[in-house]
Amino acid sequence: MKYSFHKQHTIAQEVYCSGIGLHSGRVVSLRLKPAAAGYGIRLRRMDLLDFPTIPANFHLVVNTFQATTIGFDGVEISTVEHLMAALYGSGVDNVLVEVGGPEVPIFDGSSAHYLRLIEKTGLRELDAPRNFLAIQKPIVIQDGDAYIKAKPCDRFKVRYQIDYPHPMVGKQEFSWTHENGNFGTDIARARTFGFLKDVQKLQDMGLIRGGSLSNAVVFGENDLLNVDGFRYVDECVRHKILDFFGDLALTGMYVLGDFEVRKGGHALHSKFLHRIMSRPGYAVFRPAAVPAAYLAASAVSVLAGHLAHPMKPI
Ligand SMILES: [Zn+2]
């Protein structure tokens, strides 16, 4: 199956899954439904009266603690970032996501399961050009020793650094350029991670009630609790890139830029998006501007190539 990079896409057919919500600990259902060009990505609460629908847009981010939560009028859906990264990384521009509760399933704590679902059904090309958001001039967002730097680039590149005072994590850095097929291989399988010492505190706050070693990498005082070990030696920093990627998808466009992120997180990612979108000149909307660097990869198989993304701003 071929698809062209400069066109919008939806999924070929409806797909269904269910799994545990990380924070609620409850089983939640999720259905992806094909949508028309320009629809973007929207999430619908199927457990509430009138099925309220929330566009996946950074303007609607209401909470960034431990996960990215979107919502309005008191209706929320949380932990959307791993699903968003899978959609973004596989080239799904338009889809309706029906969710049976206040958060999407966590599965194994990565984007792998969502990616497999999308790959299973495949993509359908729509008769509309894709939209891009290009970083236009250098910008730095800082919060203490954490920062996001961005500069113009004709593709999506990121160098991400983390530094945790734990012997199994420490300083990690990973540089990644999104290109033909490499979201699935390099990033999608990296799981979310946490520290045992924080578990009780978070559970007392009503969070991570569904957390377990089957949906997160968990560190003890000096060791890793998961008996199967890491999926990548630098799995933690790769997961941070997954989160960053999923949060950027909330622009509704395919972002082109060269990013350097240190000690980022959902809050800093969100702050960065608000900054570049609210100040003129930092980012420019380029409808259907297919960067030359991507043209060579404009006809790749869906299974082999998780390029692209976009959603129209709503
Ligand atoms: Zn995450």
Short mmCIF file of C-alpha atoms and ligand atoms in Angstrom, two decimals:
data_model
loop_
_atom_site.label_atom_id
_atom_site.label_comp_id
_atom_site.label_asym_id
_atom_site.label_seq_id
_atom_site.Cartn_x
_atom_site.Cartn_y
_atom_site.Cartn_z
CA MET A 1 0.00 0.00 0.00
CA LYS A 2 1.39 3.39 -1.05
CA TYR A 3 0.54 6.77 0.32
CA SER A 4 1.66 10.20 -0.67
CA PHE A 5 3.22 12.39 1.94
CA HIS A 6 1.65 15.64 0.79
CA LYS A 7 -1.94 14.43 1.19
CA GLN A 8 -4.05 14.12 4.32
CA HIS A 9 -5.01 10.65 5.49
CA THR A 10 -7.45 8.87 7.73
CA ILE A 11 -7.54 5.23 8.80
CA ALA A 12 -8.90 2.68 6.33
CA GLN A 13 -11.44 1.17 8.71
CA GLU A 14 -12.74 1.50 12.24
CA VAL A 15 -10.65 -0.25 14.90
CA TYR A 16 -11.50 -1.12 18.50
CA CYS A 17 -9.49 -1.90 21.59
CA SER A 18 -9.75 -1.76 25.36
CA GLY A 19 -7.29 -1.58 28.21
CA ILE A 20 -6.53 -0.23 31.67
CA GLY A 21 -6.35 3.52 32.29
CA LEU A 22 -3.06 4.35 34.02
CA HIS A 23 -4.45 6.81 36.51
CA SER A 24 -7.99 5.48 37.09
CA GLY A 25 -7.01 1.80 37.01
CA ARG A 26 -10.31 1.07 35.26
CA VAL A 27 -10.80 -0.75 31.96
CA VAL A 28 -11.68 1.70 29.21
CA SER A 29 -12.73 1.08 25.62
CA LEU A 30 -11.37 2.99 22.66
CA ARG A 31 -12.52 3.06 19.06
CA LEU A 32 -10.80 4.85 16.17
CA LYS A 33 -13.15 5.89 13.36
CA PRO A 34 -12.24 7.23 9.92
CA ALA A 35 -12.89 10.97 9.42
CA ALA A 36 -12.99 13.38 6.50
CA ALA A 37 -10.23 15.78 5.44
CA GLY A 38 -9.99 18.80 7.72
CA TYR A 39 -11.68 17.03 10.64
CA GLY A 40 -8.42 16.67 12.54
CA ILE A 41 -8.19 14.44 15.57
CA ARG A 42 -11.03 14.65 18.07
CA LEU A 43 -11.76 12.61 21.15
CA ARG A 44 -15.28 11.81 22.23
CA ARG A 45 -16.41 10.74 25.71
CA MET A 46 -18.84 7.86 25.11
CA ASP A 47 -19.60 7.45 28.82
CA LEU A 48 -21.17 10.90 29.17
CA LEU A 49 -24.54 12.28 28.14
CA ASP A 50 -24.53 13.74 24.61
CA PHE A 51 -21.06 12.34 23.96
CA PRO A 52 -19.02 15.57 24.28
CA THR A 53 -16.19 15.84 21.76
CA ILE A 54 -12.84 17.45 22.47
CA PRO A 55 -10.53 18.47 19.60
CA ALA A 56 -6.95 17.33 20.20
CA ASN A 57 -5.54 20.84 20.36
CA PHE A 58 -2.92 22.43 22.62
CA HIS A 59 -5.31 25.28 23.44
CA LEU A 60 -7.44 22.71 25.26
CA VAL A 61 -4.66 21.28 27.44
CA VAL A 62 -5.99 21.62 30.99
CA ASN A 63 -3.45 19.59 32.97
CA THR A 64 0.15 18.55 32.35
CA PHE A 65 0.93 16.80 35.63
CA GLN A 66 2.08 13.22 34.96
CA ALA A 67 0.25 13.20 31.61
CA THR A 68 -1.32 15.53 29.06
CA THR A 69 -5.02 16.10 29.70
CA ILE A 70 -7.28 17.93 27.28
CA GLY A 71 -10.76 19.20 27.97
CA PHE A 72 -13.30 21.99 28.17
CA ASP A 73 -16.49 22.74 30.09
CA GLY A 74 -15.39 20.30 32.78
CA VAL A 75 -15.15 17.37 30.37
CA GLU A 76 -11.67 15.90 30.20
CA ILE A 77 -9.69 13.09 28.61
CA SER A 78 -6.27 12.40 30.01
CA THR A 79 -3.05 10.63 29.03
CA VAL A 80 -3.59 11.39 25.34
CA GLU A 81 0.10 11.77 24.44
CA HIS A 82 0.99 8.15 23.56
CA LEU A 83 -2.07 7.81 21.34
CA MET A 84 -1.31 11.20 19.74
CA ALA A 85 2.30 10.18 19.09
CA ALA A 86 1.14 6.97 17.36
CA LEU A 87 -1.32 8.88 15.15
CA TYR A 88 1.25 11.58 14.40
CA GLY A 89 3.99 9.06 13.71
CA SER A 90 1.90 6.96 11.36
CA GLY A 91 0.47 9.76 9.22
CA VAL A 92 -3.14 9.86 10.46
CA ASP A 93 -4.42 13.41 9.92
CA ASN A 94 -8.09 12.85 10.61
CA VAL A 95 -9.77 10.47 13.01
CA LEU A 96 -12.51 10.35 15.63
CA VAL A 97 -11.42 8.65 18.85
CA GLU A 98 -14.32 7.35 20.92
CA VAL A 99 -13.26 6.77 24.52
CA GLY A 100 -15.35 5.01 27.17
CA GLY A 101 -13.98 6.99 30.14
CA PRO A 102 -11.86 9.90 31.34
CA GLU A 103 -8.55 8.58 30.00
CA VAL A 104 -7.30 6.47 27.12
CA PRO A 105 -5.85 2.99 27.79
CA ILE A 106 -2.18 2.91 28.79
CA PHE A 107 -1.44 -0.55 27.33
CA ASP A 108 2.28 -1.19 27.85
CA GLY A 109 3.10 2.48 28.58
CA SER A 110 4.36 3.14 25.05
CA SER A 111 2.81 3.89 21.63
CA ALA A 112 3.41 0.37 20.31
CA HIS A 113 -0.10 -1.01 20.71
CA TYR A 114 -1.74 2.04 19.12
CA LEU A 115 0.72 1.88 16.25
CA ARG A 116 -0.09 -1.79 15.64
CA LEU A 117 -3.82 -0.99 15.58
CA ILE A 118 -3.30 1.72 12.98
CA GLU A 119 -1.00 -0.48 10.92
CA LYS A 120 -3.51 -3.30 11.04
CA THR A 121 -6.22 -1.24 9.40
CA GLY A 122 -3.91 0.91 7.24
CA LEU A 123 -4.38 4.45 5.96
CA ARG A 124 -6.76 5.93 3.42
CA GLU A 125 -5.63 8.91 1.36
CA LEU A 126 -7.93 11.93 1.30
CA ASP A 127 -8.22 14.54 -1.39
CA ALA A 128 -6.72 17.43 0.58
CA PRO A 129 -3.21 18.78 1.09
CA ARG A 130 -1.40 18.22 4.34
CA ASN A 131 -0.63 21.16 6.64
CA PHE A 132 2.74 22.01 8.08
CA LEU A 133 3.92 24.26 10.86
CA ALA A 134 7.48 25.45 10.29
CA ILE A 135 9.70 27.03 12.93
CA GLN A 136 10.61 30.35 11.35
CA LYS A 137 13.24 31.80 13.66
CA PRO A 138 15.20 30.56 16.69
CA ILE A 139 13.44 30.56 20.04
CA VAL A 140 14.33 29.38 23.56
CA ILE A 141 11.89 28.59 26.35
CA GLN A 142 13.54 28.14 29.73
CA ASP A 143 12.39 26.96 33.14
CA GLY A 144 15.31 26.74 35.57
CA ASP A 145 17.83 24.35 33.99
CA ALA A 146 15.16 22.89 31.72
CA TYR A 147 14.74 24.34 28.25
CA ILE A 148 13.45 23.87 24.73
CA LYS A 149 15.40 25.47 21.91
CA ALA A 150 14.05 25.45 18.39
CA LYS A 151 15.38 26.66 15.05
CA PRO A 152 14.27 26.34 11.45
CA CYS A 153 14.78 23.01 9.69
CA ASP A 154 13.08 21.38 6.70
CA ARG A 155 12.22 18.28 8.74
CA PHE A 156 11.58 17.26 12.36
CA LYS A 157 14.79 16.80 14.35
CA VAL A 158 15.24 16.64 18.10
CA ARG A 159 18.11 16.22 20.54
CA TYR A 160 16.71 15.41 23.96
CA GLN A 161 18.63 15.28 27.23
CA ILE A 162 17.52 14.04 30.64
CA ASP A 163 19.37 13.82 33.94
CA TYR A 164 17.91 11.82 36.84
CA PRO A 165 19.88 11.12 40.01
CA HIS A 166 19.44 7.36 39.73
CA PRO A 167 22.17 4.84 38.81
CA MET A 168 20.00 3.17 36.16
CA VAL A 169 19.09 6.45 34.42
CA GLY A 170 21.55 9.28 35.04
CA LYS A 171 22.32 11.44 32.03
CA GLN A 172 20.85 10.25 28.77
CA GLU A 173 20.80 11.97 25.41
CA PHE A 174 19.25 10.87 22.15
CA SER A 175 19.19 12.60 18.77
CA TRP A 176 16.46 11.66 16.37
CA THR A 177 15.26 12.79 12.98
CA HIS A 178 11.81 11.68 11.96
CA GLU A 179 12.14 9.96 8.64
CA ASN A 180 10.96 6.98 6.72
CA GLY A 181 9.65 4.37 9.11
CA ASN A 182 11.74 5.22 12.13
CA PHE A 183 9.06 6.25 14.63
CA GLY A 184 8.06 2.61 14.93
CA THR A 185 11.61 1.34 15.27
CA ASP A 186 13.30 4.09 17.31
CA ILE A 187 10.66 5.65 19.55
CA ALA A 188 7.25 3.94 19.65
CA ARG A 189 8.26 1.05 21.95
CA ALA A 190 9.85 3.21 24.65
CA ARG A 191 7.74 2.95 27.81
CA THR A 192 6.85 5.55 30.37
CA PHE A 193 8.92 5.32 33.54
CA GLY A 194 8.71 6.13 37.22
CA PHE A 195 10.30 5.63 40.59
CA LEU A 196 8.99 3.35 43.32
CA LYS A 197 9.58 6.05 45.95
CA ASP A 198 6.98 8.26 44.18
CA VAL A 199 4.31 5.59 43.78
CA GLN A 200 2.58 5.96 47.14
CA LYS A 201 2.55 9.75 46.92
CA LEU A 202 1.00 9.67 43.43
CA GLN A 203 -1.56 7.04 44.42
CA ASP A 204 -2.57 9.19 47.40
CA MET A 205 -3.25 11.93 44.83
CA GLY A 206 -5.55 9.57 42.94
CA LEU A 207 -3.00 8.96 40.19
CA ILE A 208 -1.38 5.83 38.67
CA ARG A 209 -3.93 3.50 40.26
CA GLY A 210 -3.57 1.29 37.20
CA GLY A 211 0.23 1.50 37.22
CA SER A 212 2.17 -1.76 37.23
CA LEU A 213 5.32 -3.31 35.85
CA SER A 214 3.32 -4.29 32.77
CA ASN A 215 2.72 -0.66 31.77
CA ALA A 216 5.79 1.22 33.00
CA VAL A 217 9.49 0.99 33.62
CA VAL A 218 9.81 1.26 37.41
CA PHE A 219 13.00 1.96 39.31
CA GLY A 220 13.72 0.88 42.90
CA GLU A 221 16.20 2.69 45.08
CA ASN A 222 19.16 1.56 43.00
CA ASP A 223 17.78 -0.91 40.52
CA LEU A 224 15.25 -1.63 37.79
CA LEU A 225 12.24 -3.63 38.97
CA ASN A 226 11.14 -4.94 35.55
CA VAL A 227 12.68 -8.39 35.22
CA ASP A 228 12.76 -8.16 31.42
CA GLY A 229 14.98 -5.08 31.57
CA PHE A 230 14.93 -2.23 29.08
CA ARG A 231 13.69 -2.27 25.50
CA TYR A 232 16.38 0.23 24.54
CA VAL A 233 19.44 1.00 26.68
CA ASP A 234 18.33 4.63 26.66
CA GLU A 235 14.61 3.86 26.88
CA CYS A 236 13.85 6.74 29.26
CA VAL A 237 15.10 9.53 27.01
CA ARG A 238 13.45 7.91 23.99
CA HIS A 239 10.17 7.93 25.90
CA LYS A 240 10.63 11.64 26.56
CA ILE A 241 10.91 12.13 22.79
CA LEU A 242 7.72 10.07 22.37
CA ASP A 243 5.96 12.40 24.82
CA PHE A 244 7.36 15.50 23.09
CA PHE A 245 6.25 14.15 19.72
CA GLY A 246 2.75 13.41 21.02
CA ASP A 247 2.48 16.86 22.58
CA LEU A 248 3.59 18.56 19.33
CA ALA A 249 0.81 16.68 17.54
CA LEU A 250 -1.58 18.93 19.49
CA THR A 251 -0.68 21.79 17.12
CA GLY A 252 -2.84 20.02 14.56
CA MET A 253 -0.03 20.28 12.04
CA TYR A 254 3.13 18.49 11.08
CA VAL A 255 5.90 20.43 12.82
CA LEU A 256 9.15 21.14 11.00
CA GLY A 257 12.05 22.32 13.12
CA ASP A 258 15.33 21.44 14.79
CA PHE A 259 14.74 21.06 18.55
CA GLU A 260 17.01 20.74 21.52
CA VAL A 261 15.24 19.82 24.74
CA ARG A 262 16.76 19.45 28.19
CA LYS A 263 14.79 18.03 31.11
CA GLY A 264 11.50 18.66 29.34
CA GLY A 265 8.09 17.43 30.34
CA HIS A 266 4.46 17.92 29.40
CA ALA A 267 4.27 21.33 31.12
CA LEU A 268 7.32 22.71 29.30
CA HIS A 269 6.18 21.19 25.99
CA SER A 270 2.82 22.89 26.40
CA LYS A 271 4.38 26.22 27.39
CA PHE A 272 6.56 26.04 24.29
CA LEU A 273 3.57 25.47 22.01
CA HIS A 274 1.68 28.41 23.49
CA ARG A 275 4.74 30.62 23.03
CA ILE A 276 5.42 29.79 19.37
CA MET A 277 1.74 29.93 18.46
CA SER A 278 0.97 33.18 20.25
CA ARG A 279 3.93 35.28 19.14
CA PRO A 280 4.01 36.24 15.50
CA GLY A 281 7.02 35.21 13.47
CA TYR A 282 8.24 32.14 15.36
CA ALA A 283 6.19 29.56 13.54
CA VAL A 284 4.49 29.79 10.21
CA PHE A 285 1.60 27.77 8.87
CA ARG A 286 2.46 26.29 5.52
CA PRO A 287 -0.51 24.66 3.90
CA ALA A 288 0.64 21.84 1.70
CA ALA A 289 4.22 23.00 1.61
CA VAL A 290 5.97 19.72 1.14
CA PRO A 291 9.58 20.15 2.16
CA ALA A 292 12.06 18.97 -0.43
CA ALA A 293 13.71 16.63 2.04
CA TYR A 294 10.53 14.59 2.26
CA LEU A 295 9.72 14.35 -1.41
CA ALA A 296 11.94 11.33 -1.91
CA ALA A 297 9.92 9.51 0.70
CA SER A 298 6.52 10.59 -0.57
CA ALA A 299 5.43 7.12 -1.58
CA VAL A 300 6.26 4.63 1.10
CA SER A 301 4.27 1.75 2.46
CA VAL A 302 2.28 2.50 5.57
CA LEU A 303 3.77 -0.45 7.36
CA ALA A 304 7.31 0.52 6.50
CA GLY A 305 7.01 4.25 6.81
CA HIS A 306 5.54 6.18 9.70
CA LEU A 307 6.27 9.57 8.25
CA ALA A 308 4.07 12.55 8.38
CA HIS A 309 1.14 13.57 10.44
CA PRO A 310 -1.10 16.74 10.52
CA MET A 311 -4.46 17.77 11.52
CA LYS A 312 -6.15 20.97 10.55
CA PRO A 313 -6.52 23.56 13.27
CA ILE A 314 -10.07 23.48 14.53
ZN ZN B 1 4.65 9.29 28.25
#
